[in-house]
Short mmCIF file of C-alpha atoms in Angstrom, two decimals:
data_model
loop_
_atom_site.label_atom_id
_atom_site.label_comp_id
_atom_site.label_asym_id
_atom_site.label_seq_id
_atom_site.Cartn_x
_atom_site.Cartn_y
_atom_site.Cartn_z
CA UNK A 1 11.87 -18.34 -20.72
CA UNK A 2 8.58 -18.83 -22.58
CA UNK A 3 5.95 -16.40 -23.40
CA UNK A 4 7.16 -13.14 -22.25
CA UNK A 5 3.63 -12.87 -20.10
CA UNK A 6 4.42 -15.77 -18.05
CA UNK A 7 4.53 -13.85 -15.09
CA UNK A 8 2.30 -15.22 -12.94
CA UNK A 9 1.13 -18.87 -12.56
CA UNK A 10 -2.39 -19.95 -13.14
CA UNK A 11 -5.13 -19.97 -10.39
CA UNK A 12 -6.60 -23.00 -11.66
CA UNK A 13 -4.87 -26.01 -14.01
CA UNK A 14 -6.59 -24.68 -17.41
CA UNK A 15 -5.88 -21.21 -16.81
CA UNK A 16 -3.31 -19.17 -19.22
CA UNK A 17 -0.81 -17.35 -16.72
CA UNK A 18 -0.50 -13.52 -17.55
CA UNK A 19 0.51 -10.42 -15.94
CA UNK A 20 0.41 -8.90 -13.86
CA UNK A 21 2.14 -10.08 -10.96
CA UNK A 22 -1.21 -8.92 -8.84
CA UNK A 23 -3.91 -10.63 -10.00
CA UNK A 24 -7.11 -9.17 -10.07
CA UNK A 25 -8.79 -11.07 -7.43
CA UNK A 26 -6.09 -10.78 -5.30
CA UNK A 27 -6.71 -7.22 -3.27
CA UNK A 28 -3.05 -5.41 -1.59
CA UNK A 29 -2.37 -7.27 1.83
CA UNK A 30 -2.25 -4.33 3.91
CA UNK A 31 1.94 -4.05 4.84
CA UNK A 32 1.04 -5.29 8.27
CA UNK A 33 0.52 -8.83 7.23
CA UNK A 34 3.15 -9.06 5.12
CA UNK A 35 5.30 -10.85 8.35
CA UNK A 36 2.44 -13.17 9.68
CA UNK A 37 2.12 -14.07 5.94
CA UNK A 38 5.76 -15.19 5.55
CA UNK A 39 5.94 -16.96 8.68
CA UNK A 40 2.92 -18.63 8.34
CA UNK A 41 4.55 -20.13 4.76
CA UNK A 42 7.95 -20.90 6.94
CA UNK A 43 9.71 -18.00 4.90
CA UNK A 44 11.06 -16.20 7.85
CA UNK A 45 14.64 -17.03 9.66
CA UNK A 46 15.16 -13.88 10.94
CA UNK A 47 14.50 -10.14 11.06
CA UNK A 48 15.89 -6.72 12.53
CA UNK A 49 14.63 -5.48 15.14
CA UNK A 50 11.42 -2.91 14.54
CA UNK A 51 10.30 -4.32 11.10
CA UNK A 52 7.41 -5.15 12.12
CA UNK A 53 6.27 -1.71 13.54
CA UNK A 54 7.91 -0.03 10.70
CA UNK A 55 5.44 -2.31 8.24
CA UNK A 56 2.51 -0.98 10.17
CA UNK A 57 2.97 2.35 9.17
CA UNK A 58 2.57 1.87 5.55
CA UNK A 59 4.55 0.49 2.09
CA UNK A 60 7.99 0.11 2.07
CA UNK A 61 10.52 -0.24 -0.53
CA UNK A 62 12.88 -3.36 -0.41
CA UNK A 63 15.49 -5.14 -3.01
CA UNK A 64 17.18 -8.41 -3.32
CA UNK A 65 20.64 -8.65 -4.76
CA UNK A 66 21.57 -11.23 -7.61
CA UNK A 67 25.11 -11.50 -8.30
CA UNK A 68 25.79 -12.39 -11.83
CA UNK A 69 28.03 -16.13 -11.64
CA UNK A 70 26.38 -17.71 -14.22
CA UNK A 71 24.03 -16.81 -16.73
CA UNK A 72 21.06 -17.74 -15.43
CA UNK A 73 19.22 -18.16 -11.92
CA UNK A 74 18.65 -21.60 -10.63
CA UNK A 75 15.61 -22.95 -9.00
CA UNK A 76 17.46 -22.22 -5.40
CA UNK A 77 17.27 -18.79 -6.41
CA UNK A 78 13.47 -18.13 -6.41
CA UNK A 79 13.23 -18.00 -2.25
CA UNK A 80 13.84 -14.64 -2.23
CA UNK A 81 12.30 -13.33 -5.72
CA UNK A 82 8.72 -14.81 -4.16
CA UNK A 83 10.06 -12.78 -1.26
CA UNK A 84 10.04 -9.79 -3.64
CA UNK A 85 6.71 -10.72 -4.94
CA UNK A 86 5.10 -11.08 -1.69
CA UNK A 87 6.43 -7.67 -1.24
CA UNK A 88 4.91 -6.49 -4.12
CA UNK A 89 1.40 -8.12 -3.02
CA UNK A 90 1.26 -6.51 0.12
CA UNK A 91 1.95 -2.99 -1.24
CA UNK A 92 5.74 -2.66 -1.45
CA UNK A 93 7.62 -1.67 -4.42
CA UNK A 94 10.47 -4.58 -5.03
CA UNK A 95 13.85 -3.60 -6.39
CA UNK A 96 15.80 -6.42 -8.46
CA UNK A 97 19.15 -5.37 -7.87
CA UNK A 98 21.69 -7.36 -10.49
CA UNK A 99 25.26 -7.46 -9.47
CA UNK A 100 27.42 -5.50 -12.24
CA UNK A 101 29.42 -4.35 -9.71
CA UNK A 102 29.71 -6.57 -7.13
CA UNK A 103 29.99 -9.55 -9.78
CA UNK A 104 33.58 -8.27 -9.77
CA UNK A 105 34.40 -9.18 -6.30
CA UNK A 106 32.43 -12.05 -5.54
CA UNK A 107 30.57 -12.57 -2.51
CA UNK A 108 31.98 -15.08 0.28
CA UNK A 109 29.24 -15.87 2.06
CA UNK A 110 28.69 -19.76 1.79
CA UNK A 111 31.70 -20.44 -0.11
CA UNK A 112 34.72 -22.53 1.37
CA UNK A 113 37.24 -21.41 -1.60
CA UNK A 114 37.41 -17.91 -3.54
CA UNK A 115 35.40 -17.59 -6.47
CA UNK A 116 36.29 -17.36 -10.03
CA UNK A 117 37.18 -13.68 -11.07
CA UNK A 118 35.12 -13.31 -14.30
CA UNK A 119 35.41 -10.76 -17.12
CA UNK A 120 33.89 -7.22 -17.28
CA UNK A 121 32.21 -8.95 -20.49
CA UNK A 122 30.91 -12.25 -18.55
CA UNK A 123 29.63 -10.24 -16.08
CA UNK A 124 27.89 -7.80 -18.46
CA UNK A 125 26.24 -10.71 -19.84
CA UNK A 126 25.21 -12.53 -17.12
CA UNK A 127 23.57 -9.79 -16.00
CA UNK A 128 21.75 -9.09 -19.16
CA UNK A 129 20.66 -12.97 -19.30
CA UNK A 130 19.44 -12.48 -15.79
CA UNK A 131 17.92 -9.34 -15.78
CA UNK A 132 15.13 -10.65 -18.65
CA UNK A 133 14.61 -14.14 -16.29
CA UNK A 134 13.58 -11.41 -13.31
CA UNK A 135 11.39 -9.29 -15.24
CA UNK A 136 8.95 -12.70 -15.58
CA UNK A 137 7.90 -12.87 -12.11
CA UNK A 138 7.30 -9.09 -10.92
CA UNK A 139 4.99 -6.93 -12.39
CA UNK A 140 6.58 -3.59 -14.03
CA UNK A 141 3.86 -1.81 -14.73
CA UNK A 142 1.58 -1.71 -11.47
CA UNK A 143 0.50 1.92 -11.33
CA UNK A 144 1.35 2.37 -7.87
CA UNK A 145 4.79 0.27 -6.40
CA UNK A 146 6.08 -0.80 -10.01
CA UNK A 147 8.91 -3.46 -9.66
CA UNK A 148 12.49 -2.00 -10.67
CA UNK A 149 15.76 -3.34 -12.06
CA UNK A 150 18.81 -1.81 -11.14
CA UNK A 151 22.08 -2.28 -11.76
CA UNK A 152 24.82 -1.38 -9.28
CA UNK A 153 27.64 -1.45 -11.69
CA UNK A 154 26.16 1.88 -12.69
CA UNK A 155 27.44 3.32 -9.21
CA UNK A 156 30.43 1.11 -8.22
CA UNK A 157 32.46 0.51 -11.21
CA UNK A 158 33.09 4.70 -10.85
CA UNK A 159 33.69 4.64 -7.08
CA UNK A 160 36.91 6.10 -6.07
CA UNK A 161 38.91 4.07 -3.55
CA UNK A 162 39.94 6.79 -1.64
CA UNK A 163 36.03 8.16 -1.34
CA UNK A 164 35.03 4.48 -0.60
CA UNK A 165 37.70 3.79 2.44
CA UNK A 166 36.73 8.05 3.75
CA UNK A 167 33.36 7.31 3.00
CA UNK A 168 32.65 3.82 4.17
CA UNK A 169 35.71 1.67 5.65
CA UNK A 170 35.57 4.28 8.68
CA UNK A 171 32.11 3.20 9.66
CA UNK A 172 33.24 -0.57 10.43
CA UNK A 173 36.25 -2.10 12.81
CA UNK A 174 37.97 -5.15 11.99
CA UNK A 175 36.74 -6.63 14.82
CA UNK A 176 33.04 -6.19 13.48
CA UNK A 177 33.66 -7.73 10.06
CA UNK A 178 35.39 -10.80 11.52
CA UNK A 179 32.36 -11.78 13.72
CA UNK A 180 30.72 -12.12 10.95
CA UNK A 181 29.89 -15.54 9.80
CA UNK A 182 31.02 -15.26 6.03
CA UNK A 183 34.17 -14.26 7.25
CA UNK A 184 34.97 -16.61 10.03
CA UNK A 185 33.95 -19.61 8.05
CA UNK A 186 36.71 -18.88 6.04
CA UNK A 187 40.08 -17.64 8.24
CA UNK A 188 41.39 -20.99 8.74
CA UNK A 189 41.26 -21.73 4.75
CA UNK A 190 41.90 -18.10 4.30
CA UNK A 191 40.39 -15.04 2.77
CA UNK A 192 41.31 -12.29 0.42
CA UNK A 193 41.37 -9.35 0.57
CA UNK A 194 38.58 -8.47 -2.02
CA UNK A 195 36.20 -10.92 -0.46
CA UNK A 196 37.05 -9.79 2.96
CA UNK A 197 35.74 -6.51 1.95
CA UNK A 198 32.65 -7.63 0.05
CA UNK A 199 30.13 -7.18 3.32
CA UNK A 200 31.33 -3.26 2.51
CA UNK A 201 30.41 -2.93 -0.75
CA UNK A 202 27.31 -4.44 -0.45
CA UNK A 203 26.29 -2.43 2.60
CA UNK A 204 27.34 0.35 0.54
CA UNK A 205 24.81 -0.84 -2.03
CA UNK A 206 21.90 -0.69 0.82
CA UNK A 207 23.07 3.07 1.47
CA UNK A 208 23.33 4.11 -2.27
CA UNK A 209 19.37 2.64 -2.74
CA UNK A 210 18.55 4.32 0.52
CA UNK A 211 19.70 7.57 -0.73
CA UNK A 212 18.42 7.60 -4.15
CA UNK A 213 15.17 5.21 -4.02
CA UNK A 214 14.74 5.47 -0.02
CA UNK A 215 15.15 1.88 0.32
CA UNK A 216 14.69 0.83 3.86
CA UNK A 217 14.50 -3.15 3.34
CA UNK A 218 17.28 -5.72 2.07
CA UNK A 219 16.27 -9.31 1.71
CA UNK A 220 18.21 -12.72 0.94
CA UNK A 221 18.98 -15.67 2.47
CA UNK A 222 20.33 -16.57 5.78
CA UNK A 223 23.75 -16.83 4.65
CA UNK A 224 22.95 -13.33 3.60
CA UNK A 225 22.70 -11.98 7.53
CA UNK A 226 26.13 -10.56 7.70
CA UNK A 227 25.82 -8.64 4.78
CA UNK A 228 22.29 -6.91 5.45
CA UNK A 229 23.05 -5.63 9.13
CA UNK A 230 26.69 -4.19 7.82
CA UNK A 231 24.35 -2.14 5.39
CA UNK A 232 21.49 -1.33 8.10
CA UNK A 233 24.54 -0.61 10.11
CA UNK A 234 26.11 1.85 7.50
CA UNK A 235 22.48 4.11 6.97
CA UNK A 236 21.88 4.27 10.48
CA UNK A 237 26.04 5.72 10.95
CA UNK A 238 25.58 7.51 7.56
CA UNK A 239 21.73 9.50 7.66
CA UNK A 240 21.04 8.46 11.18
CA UNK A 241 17.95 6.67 9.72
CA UNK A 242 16.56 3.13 10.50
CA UNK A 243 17.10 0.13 7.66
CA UNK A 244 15.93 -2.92 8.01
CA UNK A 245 16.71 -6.39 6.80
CA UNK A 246 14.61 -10.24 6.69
CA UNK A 247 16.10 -13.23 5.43
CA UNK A 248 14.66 -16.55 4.18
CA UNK A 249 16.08 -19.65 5.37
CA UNK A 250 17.89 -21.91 3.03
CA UNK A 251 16.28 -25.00 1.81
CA UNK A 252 17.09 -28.55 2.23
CA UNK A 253 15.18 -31.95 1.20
CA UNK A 254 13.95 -33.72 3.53
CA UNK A 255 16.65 -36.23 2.38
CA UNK A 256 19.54 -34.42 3.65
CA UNK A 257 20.19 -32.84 0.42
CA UNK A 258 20.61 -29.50 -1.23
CA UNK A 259 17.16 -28.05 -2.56
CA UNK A 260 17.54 -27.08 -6.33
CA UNK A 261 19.75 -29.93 -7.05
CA UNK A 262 19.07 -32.92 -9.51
CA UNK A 263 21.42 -36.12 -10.66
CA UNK A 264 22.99 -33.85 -13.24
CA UNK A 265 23.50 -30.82 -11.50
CA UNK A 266 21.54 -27.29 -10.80
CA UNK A 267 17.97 -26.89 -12.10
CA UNK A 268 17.93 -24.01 -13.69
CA UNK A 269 15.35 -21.37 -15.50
CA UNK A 270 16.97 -21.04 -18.49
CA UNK A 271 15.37 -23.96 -20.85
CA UNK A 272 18.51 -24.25 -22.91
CA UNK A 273 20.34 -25.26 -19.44
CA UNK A 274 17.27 -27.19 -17.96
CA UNK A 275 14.42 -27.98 -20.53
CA UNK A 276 10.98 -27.50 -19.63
CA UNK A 277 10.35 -30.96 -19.38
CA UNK A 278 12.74 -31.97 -17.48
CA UNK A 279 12.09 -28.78 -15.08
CA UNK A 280 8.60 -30.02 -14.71
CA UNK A 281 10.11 -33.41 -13.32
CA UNK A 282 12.11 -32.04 -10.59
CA UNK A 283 9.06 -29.99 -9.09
CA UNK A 284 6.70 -33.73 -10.01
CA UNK A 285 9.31 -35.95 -8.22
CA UNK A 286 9.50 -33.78 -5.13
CA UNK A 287 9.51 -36.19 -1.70
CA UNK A 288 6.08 -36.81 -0.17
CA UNK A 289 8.08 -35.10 2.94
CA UNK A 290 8.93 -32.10 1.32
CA UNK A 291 6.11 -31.34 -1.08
CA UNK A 292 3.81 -29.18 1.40
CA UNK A 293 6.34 -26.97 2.24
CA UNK A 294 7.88 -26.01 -1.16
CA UNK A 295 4.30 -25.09 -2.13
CA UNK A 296 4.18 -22.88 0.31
CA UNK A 297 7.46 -21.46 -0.76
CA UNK A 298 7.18 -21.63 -4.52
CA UNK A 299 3.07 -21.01 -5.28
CA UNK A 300 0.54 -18.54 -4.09
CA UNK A 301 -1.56 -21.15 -3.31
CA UNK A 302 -3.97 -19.89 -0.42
CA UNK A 303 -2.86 -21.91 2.81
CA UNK A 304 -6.49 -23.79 2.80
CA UNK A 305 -6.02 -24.90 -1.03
CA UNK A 306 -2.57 -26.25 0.39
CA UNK A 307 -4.09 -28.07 3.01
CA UNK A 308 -6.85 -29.43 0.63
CA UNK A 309 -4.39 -31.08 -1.40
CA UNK A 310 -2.36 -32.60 1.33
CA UNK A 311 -5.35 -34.00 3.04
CA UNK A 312 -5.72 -35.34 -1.20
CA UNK A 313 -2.34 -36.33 -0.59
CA UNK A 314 -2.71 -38.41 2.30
CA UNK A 315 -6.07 -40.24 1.29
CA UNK A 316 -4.18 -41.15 -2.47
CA UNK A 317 -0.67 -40.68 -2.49
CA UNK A 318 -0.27 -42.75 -5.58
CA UNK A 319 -1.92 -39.94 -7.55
CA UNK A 320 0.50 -37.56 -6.38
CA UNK A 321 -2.10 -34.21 -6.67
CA UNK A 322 0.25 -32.49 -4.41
CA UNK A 323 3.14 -32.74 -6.68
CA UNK A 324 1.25 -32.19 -9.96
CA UNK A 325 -0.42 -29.04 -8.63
CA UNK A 326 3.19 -27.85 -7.73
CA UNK A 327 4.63 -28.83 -10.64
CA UNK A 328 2.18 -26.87 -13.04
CA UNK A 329 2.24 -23.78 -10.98
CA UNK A 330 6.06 -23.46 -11.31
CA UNK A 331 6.61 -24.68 -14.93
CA UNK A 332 3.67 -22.40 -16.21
CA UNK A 333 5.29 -19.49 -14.37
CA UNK A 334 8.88 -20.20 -15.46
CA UNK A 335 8.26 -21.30 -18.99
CA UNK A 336 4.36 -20.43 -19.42
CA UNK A 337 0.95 -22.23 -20.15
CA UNK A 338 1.70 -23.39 -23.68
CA UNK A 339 5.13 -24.76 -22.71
CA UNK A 340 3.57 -26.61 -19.74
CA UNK A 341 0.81 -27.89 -21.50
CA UNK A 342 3.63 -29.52 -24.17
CA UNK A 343 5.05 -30.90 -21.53
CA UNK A 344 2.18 -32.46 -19.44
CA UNK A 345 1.00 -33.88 -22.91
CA UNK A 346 4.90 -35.64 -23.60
CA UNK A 347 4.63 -36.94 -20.12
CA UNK A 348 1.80 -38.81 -20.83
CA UNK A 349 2.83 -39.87 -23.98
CA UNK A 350 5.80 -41.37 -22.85
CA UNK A 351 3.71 -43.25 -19.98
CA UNK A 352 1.01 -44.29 -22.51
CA UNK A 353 -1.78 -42.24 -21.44
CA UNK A 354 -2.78 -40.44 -24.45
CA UNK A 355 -3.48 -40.66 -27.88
CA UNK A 356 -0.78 -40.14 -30.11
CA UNK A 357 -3.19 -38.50 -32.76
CA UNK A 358 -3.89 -36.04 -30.31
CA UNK A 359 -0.37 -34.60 -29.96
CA UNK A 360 0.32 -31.10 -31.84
CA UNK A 361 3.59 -30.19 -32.83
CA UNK A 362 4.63 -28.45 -29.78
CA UNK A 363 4.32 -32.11 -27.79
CA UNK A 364 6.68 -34.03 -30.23
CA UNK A 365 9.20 -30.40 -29.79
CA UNK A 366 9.30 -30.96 -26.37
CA UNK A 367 10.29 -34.20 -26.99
CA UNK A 368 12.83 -33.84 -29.28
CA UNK A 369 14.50 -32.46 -26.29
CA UNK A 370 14.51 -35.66 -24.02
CA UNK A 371 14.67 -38.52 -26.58
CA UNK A 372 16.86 -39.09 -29.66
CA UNK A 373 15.82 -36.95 -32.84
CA UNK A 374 16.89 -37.59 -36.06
CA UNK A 375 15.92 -35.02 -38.33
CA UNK A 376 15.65 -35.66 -42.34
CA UNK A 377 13.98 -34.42 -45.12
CA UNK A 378 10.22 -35.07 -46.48
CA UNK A 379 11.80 -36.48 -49.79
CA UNK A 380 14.19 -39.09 -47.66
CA UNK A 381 11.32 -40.41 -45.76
CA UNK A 382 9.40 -41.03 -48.59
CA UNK A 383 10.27 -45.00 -48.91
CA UNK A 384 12.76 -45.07 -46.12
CA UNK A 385 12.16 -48.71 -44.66
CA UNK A 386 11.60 -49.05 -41.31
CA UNK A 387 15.05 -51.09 -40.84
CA UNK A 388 17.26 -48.34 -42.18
CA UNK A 389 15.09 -45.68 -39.59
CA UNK A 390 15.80 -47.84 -36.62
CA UNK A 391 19.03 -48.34 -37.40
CA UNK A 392 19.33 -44.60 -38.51
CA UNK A 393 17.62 -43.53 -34.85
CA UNK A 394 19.78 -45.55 -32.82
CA UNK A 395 17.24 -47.71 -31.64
CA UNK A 396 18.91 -50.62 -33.43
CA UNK A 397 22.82 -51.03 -34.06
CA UNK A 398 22.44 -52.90 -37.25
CA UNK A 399 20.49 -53.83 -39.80
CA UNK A 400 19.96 -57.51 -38.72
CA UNK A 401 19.32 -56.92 -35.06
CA UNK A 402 16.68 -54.63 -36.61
CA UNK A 403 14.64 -57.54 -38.56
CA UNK A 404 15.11 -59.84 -35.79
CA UNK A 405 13.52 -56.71 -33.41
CA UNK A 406 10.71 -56.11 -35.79
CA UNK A 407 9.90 -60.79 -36.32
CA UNK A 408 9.44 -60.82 -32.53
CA UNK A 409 7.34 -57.38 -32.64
CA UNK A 410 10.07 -55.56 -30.26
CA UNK A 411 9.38 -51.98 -32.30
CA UNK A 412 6.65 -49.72 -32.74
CA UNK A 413 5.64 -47.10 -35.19
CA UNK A 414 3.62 -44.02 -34.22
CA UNK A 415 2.52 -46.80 -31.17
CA UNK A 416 1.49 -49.74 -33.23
CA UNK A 417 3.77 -52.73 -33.14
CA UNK A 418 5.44 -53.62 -36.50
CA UNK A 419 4.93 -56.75 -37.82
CA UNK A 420 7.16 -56.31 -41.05
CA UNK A 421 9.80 -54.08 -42.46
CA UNK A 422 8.07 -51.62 -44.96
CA UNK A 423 8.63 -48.21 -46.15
CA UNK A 424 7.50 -44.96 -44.43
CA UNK A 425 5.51 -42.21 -45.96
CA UNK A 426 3.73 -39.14 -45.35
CA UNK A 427 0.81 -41.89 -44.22
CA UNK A 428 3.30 -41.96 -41.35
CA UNK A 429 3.47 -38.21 -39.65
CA UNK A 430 2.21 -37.69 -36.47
CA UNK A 431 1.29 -33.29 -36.25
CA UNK A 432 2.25 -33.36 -39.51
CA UNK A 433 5.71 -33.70 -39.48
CA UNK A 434 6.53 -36.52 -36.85
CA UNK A 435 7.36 -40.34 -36.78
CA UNK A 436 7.94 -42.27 -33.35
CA UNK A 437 9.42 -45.12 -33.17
CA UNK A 438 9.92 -47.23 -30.33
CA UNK A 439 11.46 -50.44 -28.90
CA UNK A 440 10.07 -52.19 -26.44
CA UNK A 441 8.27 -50.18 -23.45
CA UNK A 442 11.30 -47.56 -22.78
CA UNK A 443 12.89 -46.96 -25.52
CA UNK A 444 11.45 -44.04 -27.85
CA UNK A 445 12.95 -42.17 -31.10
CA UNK A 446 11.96 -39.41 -33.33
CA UNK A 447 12.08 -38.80 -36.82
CA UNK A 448 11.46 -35.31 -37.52
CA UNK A 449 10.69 -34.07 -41.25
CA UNK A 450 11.89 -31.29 -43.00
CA UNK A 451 11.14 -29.40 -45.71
#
């Protein structure tokens, strides 16, 4: 994930991102905002009725559930933790609730076809994998609403059936659980048991944080809306009490597609998954469409700095100071300042816009990542001839159509066209331990020394 203080991004492009999550300059938005905020970023699809007037009489508490199917969140999944953080910045106290327990039933809601059961022990560390991905965005140490992680295995995994149906099945008909939409998406391809009953647990989940945190707000997606008023539902049958619920809507491009999605699959926060540099050209390659609203969603970017750089936007699209602006704010949160300032600098290498001399070692890491690498020692290199390296990085399939490549000047070394075969040397390294090579305009390789 980066530097473990990558919390927060930077207010400006040189800035180094630290926490916490509340930056200095940033007073509490009085709770009574905290609505006209959201919808003015388009983050509202709907909320119960009374939040509002409940937010005007002072900080609540409010969670988000993450249920633990992979090992890492995704890029779809930060909606509703910048939900949790705009809590937090208006006085709340967010609760990161991971899925221990309901991980073991799997949530319906969206799906077509059951979910995978996973393991007690895939679950366990998903959740732990997770967990330390959360803890980057929300700040745990604010004196007065400190975020929280908690875990509901620690309550559900012990529940007794027979308390559970006594205690919570007699709160909800049949008829009431198959109005909802999670279920009736999913009766003419059918529906277990266990998932049928998954709007329970979870609205059991509400009561349980209600009871021992007095939790009265539950956020999520839209496709979440079943689940939240089953567990307003249950506290208000329950204590008698009022619970609320707000839910995000869920993204699409402009282009009909699913937000969070690249060529190869989900974008996700983990960099072994998704590397940085490849992270930071999803958020650069955003649609002209699209880009003013997912920096509303995805930076805390005052509205009139947003509307400064779409008016940028509109006079220059070419420079794209929309999408660069979005793309730094995310990556340096995600994966932190030093990471994204690796990144911007392989970018630019890679498009010819700076000076390889200039690159540290962190720029030609990041690249190792997105090009071929071919590591070897410092006593190999010493007199390897350039043939045998191209041939050795790929770049060339054989020896010949390597000396053919290097008599028209198709290959490069560290960016200067070679003009003969020779040997490389220490002469060579680039940061001390690098040697690009490179055919033709797209075509780039590393040779990476050892000791």
């Amino acid at each position: 994930m980066g530097e473990a203080n990558a919390c927060v991004g930077p207010t400006d492009r040189n800035a180094q991102p630290s926490c916490p999550a509340i930056p200095e300059d940033l007073s509490f938005r009085a709770m009574t905002t905290l609505l006209d905020d959201l919808r003015a970023r388009g983050f509202v699809h709907d909320a119960t009725p009374g939040l509002a007037e409940r937010l005007a009489k002072g900080p609540v508490t409010g969670y988000v559930g993450f249920d633990p199917t992979a090992d890492s969140l995704h890029v779809g999944n930060l909606v509703p933790v910048m939900g949790l953080a705009w809590l937090q910045r208006s006085g709340g106290t967010p609760i990161v609730l991971v899925g221990g327990g309901t991980g073991m039933v799997g949530d319906p809601s969206g799906k077509r076809t059951e979910r995978p059961v996973l393991t007690l022990e895939q679950i366990d560390h998903n959740v732990a994998r997770i967990q330390r991905q959360l803890e980057q965005f929300l700040d745990f140490a604010a004196p007065a609403n400190a975020a929280r992680v908690r875990n509901n295995a620690d309550w559900l995994r012990s529940l007794k059936l027979m308390d559970f149906l006594r205690d919570v099945g007699k709160h909800f008909t049949l008829n009431y659980m198959m109005q909802k939409e999670a279920v009736k998406s999913r009766m003419e391809t059918g529906i277990s048991y266990t998932e049928f009953s998954y709007m329970l647990v979870q609205a059991y989940d509400f009561w349980h944080l209600w009871r021992t945190e007095r939790c009265e707000l539950q956020m999520g997606g839209s496709d979440q809306w079943g689940n939240i008023t089953a567990g307003t539902e249950l506290v208000s049958r329950r204590e008698g009490a009022q619970a609320h619920g707000l839910v995000f809507p869920l993204l699409t491009t402009a282009a009909g597609g699913k937000f969070g999605k690249s060529e190869s699959g989900n974008v996700w926060l983990d960099p072994a998954k998704t590397s940085p540099y490849q992270f930071y050209q999803y958020w650069l390659n955003t649609d002209d469409r699209d880009v003013e609203r997912l920096l509303k969603f995805f930076t805390f970017l005052p509205l009139s700095e947003i509307a400064t750089l779409m008016a940028e936007q509109a006079a220059d699209p070419g420079k794209r100071p929309a999408q660069r602006r979005l793309a730094e704010d995310v990556t340096a949160r995600v994966h932190g300042a030093a990471t994204l300032r690796g990144v911007i600098q392989a970018s630019q290498l890679l498009f010819g816009r700076l000076d390889l001399g200039q690159a540290g070692a962190e720029v030609f890491e990041v690249l190792a990542g997105e090009i071929p690498a071919t590591r070897v020692s410092r006593g190999e290199l010493d007199g390897l001839g350039l043939v045998d390296a191209l041939v050795r990085v790929g770049l060339a399939q054989s020896k010949g159509e390597a000396r053919r490549g290097i008599e028209q000047r198709g290959f490069s070394v560290n960016g200067a066209p070679a003009a003969e075969d020779r040997k490389l040397g220490a002469g060579d390294l680039l940061a001390g331990g690098y040697v690009l090579l490179q055919k033709g305009r797209k075509r780039f390789a590393l040779l990476i020394t050892e000791p």
